[in-house]
Short mmCIF file of C-alpha atoms in Angstrom, two decimals:
data_model
loop_
_atom_site.label_atom_id
_atom_site.label_comp_id
_atom_site.label_asym_id
_atom_site.label_seq_id
_atom_site.Cartn_x
_atom_site.Cartn_y
_atom_site.Cartn_z
CA MET A 1 45.75 106.77 116.02
CA ALA A 2 44.16 104.86 113.46
CA ILE A 3 46.39 102.73 111.19
CA ALA A 4 46.05 103.97 107.66
CA ASP A 5 44.83 101.07 105.18
CA PRO A 6 47.86 99.65 102.74
CA PRO A 7 46.97 101.37 99.64
CA THR A 8 45.52 99.11 97.13
CA PRO A 9 48.21 98.13 94.28
CA LEU A 10 47.52 99.61 91.12
CA SER A 11 46.12 97.38 88.47
CA PHE A 12 44.10 97.21 84.90
CA PRO A 13 42.17 94.77 82.76
CA PRO A 14 43.77 92.85 80.07
CA LEU A 15 41.96 94.88 77.79
CA THR A 16 43.11 97.91 79.12
CA TYR A 17 46.48 96.91 78.67
CA ALA A 18 46.14 95.88 75.37
CA LYS A 19 44.95 99.42 74.00
CA LEU A 20 47.97 100.98 76.04
CA SER A 21 50.44 98.38 75.32
CA PRO A 22 49.57 96.04 72.03
CA GLY A 23 52.70 95.14 70.85
CA PRO A 24 54.45 94.17 74.51
CA PHE A 25 50.55 92.79 75.69
CA LEU A 26 50.48 90.38 72.47
CA HIS A 27 54.80 89.68 73.24
CA ALA A 28 53.70 88.53 76.24
CA HIS A 29 50.88 85.79 75.50
CA LEU A 30 53.00 84.49 72.77
CA THR A 31 56.29 83.79 75.10
CA SER A 32 54.24 81.70 77.90
CA THR A 33 53.97 78.55 78.21
CA PRO A 34 52.16 76.83 76.16
CA PRO A 35 51.97 79.72 73.65
CA LEU A 36 48.73 81.29 73.75
CA ARG A 37 47.14 84.21 71.94
CA PRO A 38 45.12 87.11 73.85
CA ASN A 39 42.08 85.17 72.20
CA THR A 40 43.38 81.62 74.07
CA ARG A 41 44.24 80.17 70.59
CA ALA A 42 47.47 78.33 69.63
CA PRO A 43 49.64 80.54 67.01
CA SER A 44 48.17 77.77 64.10
CA ALA A 45 45.02 77.30 65.13
CA PHE A 46 42.11 78.21 62.90
CA ARG A 47 38.50 79.73 64.27
CA PRO A 48 35.77 77.82 63.50
CA LEU A 49 33.99 78.31 59.86
CA THR A 50 29.89 78.60 60.22
CA THR A 51 27.51 78.39 56.81
CA HIS A 52 23.88 79.02 56.59
CA THR A 53 22.87 78.93 52.96
CA GLY A 54 19.73 79.86 51.18
CA SER A 55 18.75 82.98 53.75
CA LEU A 56 17.93 85.64 50.90
CA THR A 57 14.98 84.66 49.53
CA HIS A 58 15.08 86.79 46.01
CA ALA A 59 18.28 85.79 45.04
CA HIS A 60 19.54 82.78 43.08
CA GLY A 61 22.08 81.63 45.34
CA SER A 62 23.09 82.87 48.78
CA ALA A 63 25.09 81.97 51.80
CA VAL A 64 26.04 83.72 55.50
CA VAL A 65 29.43 82.98 56.58
CA ARG A 66 31.58 83.96 59.85
CA ILE A 67 34.77 83.08 60.89
CA GLY A 68 35.27 83.64 64.44
CA ASP A 69 33.37 87.43 65.06
CA THR A 70 33.72 88.18 61.06
CA ALA A 71 30.21 87.90 59.40
CA VAL A 72 29.71 88.11 55.78
CA VAL A 73 26.39 88.19 54.08
CA CYS A 74 26.96 86.69 50.47
CA GLY A 75 23.92 86.77 47.70
CA VAL A 76 24.18 85.61 43.44
CA ARG A 77 21.78 86.88 41.33
CA ALA A 78 21.62 85.43 37.90
CA GLU A 79 21.26 88.00 34.59
CA VAL A 80 20.71 87.51 30.96
CA LEU A 81 23.70 88.99 28.58
CA ARG A 82 22.41 88.39 24.96
CA ALA A 83 25.06 87.82 22.64
CA GLU A 84 24.15 90.42 19.88
CA ASP A 85 24.77 92.96 22.68
CA VAL A 86 28.34 91.92 22.91
CA ALA A 87 30.77 94.38 20.92
CA ASN A 88 32.52 92.52 18.36
CA TYR A 89 31.33 89.39 19.63
CA ARG A 90 32.29 86.53 17.64
CA PRO A 91 29.92 83.08 17.60
CA THR A 92 32.64 80.51 17.18
CA LEU A 93 34.47 82.51 20.79
CA GLY A 94 31.12 81.07 22.63
CA ALA A 95 30.98 77.38 20.72
CA ALA A 96 34.94 76.86 21.68
CA SER A 97 34.72 74.09 24.05
CA THR A 98 31.01 72.59 23.62
CA THR A 99 30.02 70.98 20.28
CA ALA A 100 26.67 70.34 18.41
CA GLY A 101 24.66 68.33 20.38
CA GLU A 102 26.73 68.01 23.06
CA ASN A 103 25.10 68.33 26.46
CA ASP A 104 27.05 71.42 28.82
CA ASN A 105 27.57 68.97 31.81
CA ASP A 106 29.10 66.31 29.72
CA ALA A 107 31.12 69.33 28.10
CA ILE A 108 32.67 69.96 31.95
CA SER A 109 32.15 66.40 33.56
CA ASP A 110 35.83 65.26 32.04
CA GLU A 111 38.50 67.84 33.63
CA GLY A 112 42.01 68.07 34.02
CA GLY A 113 42.56 64.81 31.57
CA SER A 114 44.61 66.03 29.06
CA GLU A 115 46.44 68.69 27.43
CA LYS A 116 43.38 69.84 25.09
CA ASP A 117 41.28 69.94 28.03
CA THR A 118 43.24 72.01 29.86
CA ARG A 119 43.92 74.86 27.43
CA ALA A 120 40.04 75.16 26.65
CA THR A 121 39.48 75.71 30.16
CA LYS A 122 41.88 78.42 29.90
CA GLN A 123 40.17 79.42 26.90
CA ASP A 124 36.99 79.76 28.93
CA THR A 125 38.10 81.32 31.64
CA ALA A 126 39.67 84.03 28.75
CA THR A 127 36.16 84.17 27.54
CA MET A 128 34.72 84.63 30.77
CA ALA A 129 36.79 87.44 32.02
CA ALA A 130 36.38 88.77 28.93
CA LEU A 131 32.51 89.24 28.67
CA GLY A 132 32.32 89.98 32.29
CA LEU A 133 30.35 87.17 33.38
CA LEU A 134 31.69 87.06 36.98
CA VAL A 135 31.05 90.49 38.74
CA PRO A 136 31.59 90.65 42.74
CA ASN A 137 30.87 93.59 44.44
CA VAL A 138 32.38 94.11 48.19
CA GLU A 139 30.64 96.74 50.77
CA LEU A 140 31.95 97.26 54.29
CA GLN A 141 28.42 97.82 55.93
CA THR A 142 28.61 101.33 58.27
CA GLY A 143 29.76 99.94 62.33
CA CYS A 144 30.75 96.76 60.88
CA SER A 145 34.78 97.61 62.85
CA PRO A 146 35.98 100.66 64.57
CA ALA A 147 37.77 101.88 61.27
CA HIS A 148 34.34 102.29 59.16
CA LEU A 149 32.24 105.19 60.73
CA PRO A 150 29.45 106.92 60.11
CA GLY A 151 30.56 109.49 57.61
CA SER A 152 33.75 108.43 57.04
CA ALA A 153 34.82 108.24 53.55
CA PRO A 154 34.94 104.47 51.22
CA SER A 155 37.76 102.77 52.28
CA ALA A 156 40.16 100.80 49.57
CA LEU A 157 39.55 97.86 51.61
CA ALA A 158 36.42 96.96 49.40
CA GLN A 159 37.74 97.50 46.09
CA SER A 160 40.65 95.59 46.85
CA LEU A 161 38.70 92.48 47.85
CA ALA A 162 36.81 92.58 45.10
CA HIS A 163 39.49 92.54 42.69
CA ARG A 164 40.82 89.49 44.76
CA VAL A 165 37.56 87.55 44.38
CA VAL A 166 36.96 87.98 40.78
CA THR A 167 41.39 87.44 40.13
CA LEU A 168 40.68 83.71 42.12
CA LEU A 169 37.85 83.30 40.36
CA HIS A 170 38.98 83.56 37.27
CA SER A 171 42.39 81.89 38.23
CA THR A 172 41.13 78.70 39.71
CA SER A 173 38.61 78.45 36.53
CA LEU A 174 35.69 77.59 39.65
CA VAL A 175 32.55 78.25 37.84
CA PRO A 176 32.75 76.66 34.51
CA LEU A 177 31.63 78.47 31.13
CA ALA A 178 29.65 75.42 29.66
CA GLN A 179 27.06 76.15 32.56
CA LEU A 180 26.90 80.53 31.63
CA ARG A 181 25.55 79.55 28.20
CA ILE A 182 21.98 79.78 27.14
CA TRP A 183 21.69 77.50 23.51
CA HIS A 184 20.04 77.97 20.54
CA THR A 185 19.04 75.27 17.77
CA PRO A 186 17.55 76.76 14.84
CA ALA A 187 14.78 74.78 13.43
CA PRO A 188 15.03 73.33 9.97
CA ALA A 189 14.67 75.36 7.06
CA PRO A 190 11.13 73.97 5.13
CA ALA A 191 12.26 71.70 2.05
CA VAL A 192 12.28 73.91 -1.40
CA SER A 193 10.80 71.43 -4.30
CA SER A 194 12.26 73.28 -7.69
CA GLN A 195 11.26 71.45 -11.22
CA PRO A 196 14.07 69.27 -12.48
CA GLN A 197 16.16 70.68 -14.96
CA ALA A 198 18.07 69.16 -18.13
CA SER A 199 21.47 70.06 -17.16
CA VAL A 200 25.01 67.84 -16.13
CA HIS A 201 25.01 70.30 -12.82
CA THR A 202 21.56 69.05 -11.57
CA ASP A 203 22.65 67.43 -7.95
CA ALA A 204 24.86 70.41 -7.24
CA PRO A 205 22.16 72.84 -5.73
CA ALA A 206 20.87 69.80 -4.10
CA ALA A 207 24.21 69.39 -2.63
CA ALA A 208 24.61 72.91 -1.59
CA THR A 209 21.28 73.35 -0.43
CA ALA A 210 21.99 70.15 2.38
CA GLU A 211 24.85 71.81 3.45
CA GLN A 212 22.94 74.37 3.96
CA ASP A 213 20.55 73.18 5.81
CA ASP A 214 23.00 71.36 8.32
CA THR A 215 24.64 74.94 8.47
CA ALA A 216 21.11 76.56 9.47
CA GLN A 217 20.96 73.69 12.15
CA GLN A 218 24.03 74.31 13.98
CA PRO A 219 23.64 75.32 18.08
CA GLU A 220 24.69 78.47 18.20
CA VAL A 221 25.02 80.23 21.80
CA LYS A 222 22.51 83.55 21.92
CA ALA A 223 23.35 84.52 25.53
CA PHE A 224 24.79 83.91 28.68
CA TRP A 225 24.26 84.05 32.50
CA VAL A 226 25.90 87.23 34.22
CA LEU A 227 26.44 86.21 37.79
CA TYR A 228 26.06 89.49 40.04
CA ILE A 229 28.04 88.52 43.60
CA ASP A 230 27.19 91.15 46.16
CA LEU A 231 29.09 90.86 49.32
CA LEU A 232 28.55 92.67 52.80
CA PHE A 233 30.44 92.67 55.68
CA LEU A 234 28.12 92.79 59.11
CA SER A 235 30.88 92.79 61.11
CA LEU A 236 34.80 92.55 60.44
CA ASP A 237 37.52 91.05 63.13
CA GLY A 238 40.08 90.32 60.46
CA THR A 239 40.72 88.05 57.66
CA PRO A 240 38.26 89.89 55.74
CA PHE A 241 39.28 87.84 52.60
CA ASP A 242 39.35 83.92 53.59
CA ALA A 243 35.33 85.40 54.75
CA ALA A 244 34.77 86.81 51.53
CA TRP A 245 35.84 83.80 49.49
CA ALA A 246 34.27 81.26 51.88
CA ALA A 247 30.88 83.30 51.36
CA VAL A 248 31.26 83.54 47.78
CA LEU A 249 31.78 79.48 48.09
CA ALA A 250 28.95 78.53 49.96
CA ALA A 251 27.10 81.15 47.90
CA LEU A 252 27.93 79.33 44.43
CA ALA A 253 27.13 76.07 45.49
CA ASP A 254 23.56 77.72 46.53
CA THR A 255 22.79 79.15 43.43
CA ALA A 256 20.46 77.44 40.73
CA LEU A 257 20.00 78.84 37.48
CA PRO A 258 16.55 79.11 35.90
CA ARG A 259 15.96 76.73 32.88
CA ALA A 260 16.21 79.14 29.78
CA TRP A 261 15.73 79.26 26.32
CA TRP A 262 15.34 81.28 23.04
CA ASP A 263 11.67 81.85 21.96
CA ALA A 264 12.55 82.59 17.94
CA ASP A 265 9.36 84.31 18.07
CA ARG A 266 10.01 87.23 20.26
CA GLY A 267 14.03 87.40 19.74
CA ALA A 268 14.73 86.82 23.46
CA VAL A 269 15.63 84.68 26.19
CA VAL A 270 12.35 83.17 27.97
CA CYS A 271 13.19 81.70 31.31
CA SER A 272 11.20 79.29 33.66
CA PRO A 273 9.64 80.28 36.53
CA LEU A 274 9.29 76.74 38.24
CA VAL A 275 11.81 76.77 41.00
CA ALA A 276 12.00 72.37 40.23
CA GLU A 277 13.56 73.29 36.83
CA ALA A 278 16.31 75.19 37.75
CA ILE A 279 19.85 73.72 37.63
CA PRO A 280 21.93 73.69 39.85
CA LEU A 281 25.32 75.53 39.95
CA VAL A 282 28.09 72.70 39.38
CA LEU A 283 31.85 74.24 40.89
CA ARG A 284 35.32 72.97 39.67
CA GLY A 285 37.02 71.66 43.25
CA CYS A 286 36.84 73.92 46.43
CA PRO A 287 39.91 76.11 46.52
CA VAL A 288 40.68 76.87 50.44
CA VAL A 289 42.25 80.05 51.63
CA GLY A 290 44.34 80.69 54.74
CA THR A 291 45.67 83.87 56.06
CA PHE A 292 48.96 84.05 58.22
CA GLY A 293 50.27 87.41 59.98
CA VAL A 294 53.81 87.58 61.61
CA PHE A 295 54.38 89.38 64.76
CA GLU A 296 57.63 90.23 65.17
CA GLY A 297 58.21 90.19 69.04
CA ALA A 298 61.73 92.44 69.32
CA ALA A 299 60.53 95.04 67.01
CA GLN A 300 57.19 95.33 69.08
CA ALA A 301 58.37 94.36 72.55
CA GLY A 302 60.78 97.52 72.42
CA GLY A 303 64.35 94.88 71.75
CA ARG A 304 63.88 92.69 74.58
CA GLU A 305 66.12 89.75 74.94
CA GLY A 306 65.19 86.55 75.61
CA MET A 307 62.40 85.90 73.09
CA GLY A 308 62.59 81.72 72.00
CA ASN A 309 62.38 79.83 68.84
CA GLY A 310 60.00 76.97 70.39
CA GLY A 311 56.71 75.79 68.92
CA GLU A 312 55.36 78.60 65.69
CA ASP A 313 58.10 80.76 66.40
CA GLY A 314 59.34 81.54 62.86
CA GLY A 315 62.83 82.00 64.48
CA GLY A 316 64.25 85.52 65.50
CA GLY A 317 61.45 86.16 67.87
CA ALA A 318 58.87 85.85 64.92
CA TRP A 319 55.75 84.21 65.01
CA ILE A 320 53.27 83.42 62.55
CA LEU A 321 50.20 83.35 63.44
CA ALA A 322 46.80 81.58 61.71
CA ASP A 323 43.98 83.26 60.88
CA PRO A 324 44.61 86.83 62.84
CA ASP A 325 42.04 88.65 63.99
CA ASP A 326 41.66 92.55 63.81
CA PHE A 327 43.82 93.14 66.75
CA GLU A 328 47.02 91.12 65.74
CA GLU A 329 46.74 91.85 62.25
CA GLY A 330 47.25 95.75 63.26
CA LEU A 331 51.17 94.27 64.68
CA CYS A 332 51.65 92.21 61.82
CA ALA A 333 53.76 93.86 59.16
CA GLU A 334 54.12 90.49 57.12
CA THR A 335 51.10 88.86 56.03
CA VAL A 336 51.06 85.87 53.62
CA THR A 337 47.62 84.35 52.25
CA VAL A 338 47.53 80.69 50.81
CA VAL A 339 45.24 79.23 48.57
CA VAL A 340 45.01 75.25 48.48
CA ASP A 341 42.57 72.58 46.38
CA GLY A 342 40.18 71.66 49.35
CA GLU A 343 40.15 68.06 47.19
CA GLU A 344 43.61 67.34 45.55
CA GLY A 345 45.68 69.58 48.07
CA ARG A 346 47.44 71.70 45.23
CA VAL A 347 48.70 74.74 46.13
CA LEU A 348 46.72 77.61 43.53
CA ARG A 349 48.50 80.24 44.70
CA VAL A 350 50.57 82.44 47.14
CA GLU A 351 50.49 85.87 47.84
CA LYS A 352 52.59 87.85 50.29
CA SER A 353 53.28 91.22 51.09
CA GLY A 354 55.64 92.70 53.48
CA GLY A 355 58.40 91.33 55.80
CA GLY A 356 61.06 89.35 54.90
CA VAL A 357 60.60 86.48 58.07
CA VAL A 358 58.62 83.76 55.79
CA GLY A 359 61.02 81.57 53.49
CA VAL A 360 60.35 78.33 51.42
CA GLY A 361 60.11 76.10 54.64
CA GLU A 362 57.88 78.39 56.54
CA MET A 363 56.02 78.51 52.75
CA ARG A 364 55.07 74.82 53.17
CA ALA A 365 53.98 75.04 56.36
CA CYS A 366 51.47 77.48 55.89
CA ALA A 367 50.43 75.35 52.79
CA GLU A 368 49.96 72.36 55.26
CA MET A 369 48.35 74.22 57.51
CA VAL A 370 45.70 75.18 55.22
CA ARG A 371 45.46 71.48 53.81
CA GLY A 372 44.22 70.66 57.10
CA ARG A 373 41.88 73.65 57.41
CA GLY A 374 40.89 72.16 53.89
CA ARG A 375 38.95 69.09 55.44
CA GLU A 376 37.15 71.39 57.98
CA TRP A 377 36.01 73.83 54.89
CA LEU A 378 34.79 70.37 52.93
CA ASP A 379 32.97 69.12 55.97
CA VAL A 380 31.18 72.56 56.54
CA LEU A 381 30.29 73.78 53.10
CA GLY A 382 28.94 69.79 52.78
CA ARG A 383 28.44 70.11 48.55
CA GLY A 384 28.18 68.08 45.48
CA ARG A 385 31.34 68.61 43.04
CA GLU A 386 31.98 68.15 39.63
CA GLY A 387 33.55 64.71 39.66
#
């Protein structure tokens, strides 16, 4: 009589467990010693950032950024907006922070030194927002993630990302308005000879003429550069805003604007075709973005006991995960985004949605982790910044 072989134990690969029971699957990894996420990262570890600039030859600036499996292409193209085409435009609005004869680069070289400079920067930012000089556009390529299939309706994620990008551009005053102005100094008016007249007011017309000539020779803003910032997601695997902002930073740092001037005879702005004469765009600082997701293990694991509070556990069976991927984002009901100045370490902006796990102490810990991330961004982006 033949002896039957013992039954093979039923087993599944890890990916199958992750699809069948994602919450307990992530919880089992975080409660291990040491705690590791399914992607083998520690809860506080970020994915590496890689960039490649100058990828698009027909753009004024471009960059390809990759964070893990999230890949974004960003292209910056500049177009001229004539001041006379702006409704209700007042010339004094464009010349608020740059005086006659002052070089644009000198106008932005002393940043944040006094209250007057701060007011001027805020006024310039308000002018840029009113004129719409920074126009981001985000597109999620079909097939970049399982949620974006062919034939599906456009998602609200692209519009949300574009709004967050332009809001951060304005709140951080990253792009100086002085570099987006196109100035023109009118030629002095020809001298007009007049016959001397016997009058006690002989010198008055001459003084008035001199005053008119001085007024006519004052520089004036004839046009502005409008920067169209186009973002295309090739692959999306979590933290889309972090990748989008890194791509914007890299592309703007790679941007060079053509030398432009106002041609009075043509009544139009003329640009030099020489690449050597292009003027690199100098940015203010390097805002660094870090996103965190809060995984509440008690809720995801069916209320089972025995969840530790050590390490990156936020307390009460919750873990704060830095730079969550797409799988982890689907399990996190609470998210926190912290923006820190990569050079000075100041917290510039905090965004929080959902949940109530993250308090003041956890927020400070997140900001400290983003500061450490900022040093990596500065090394990778490697660019000249405004001194």
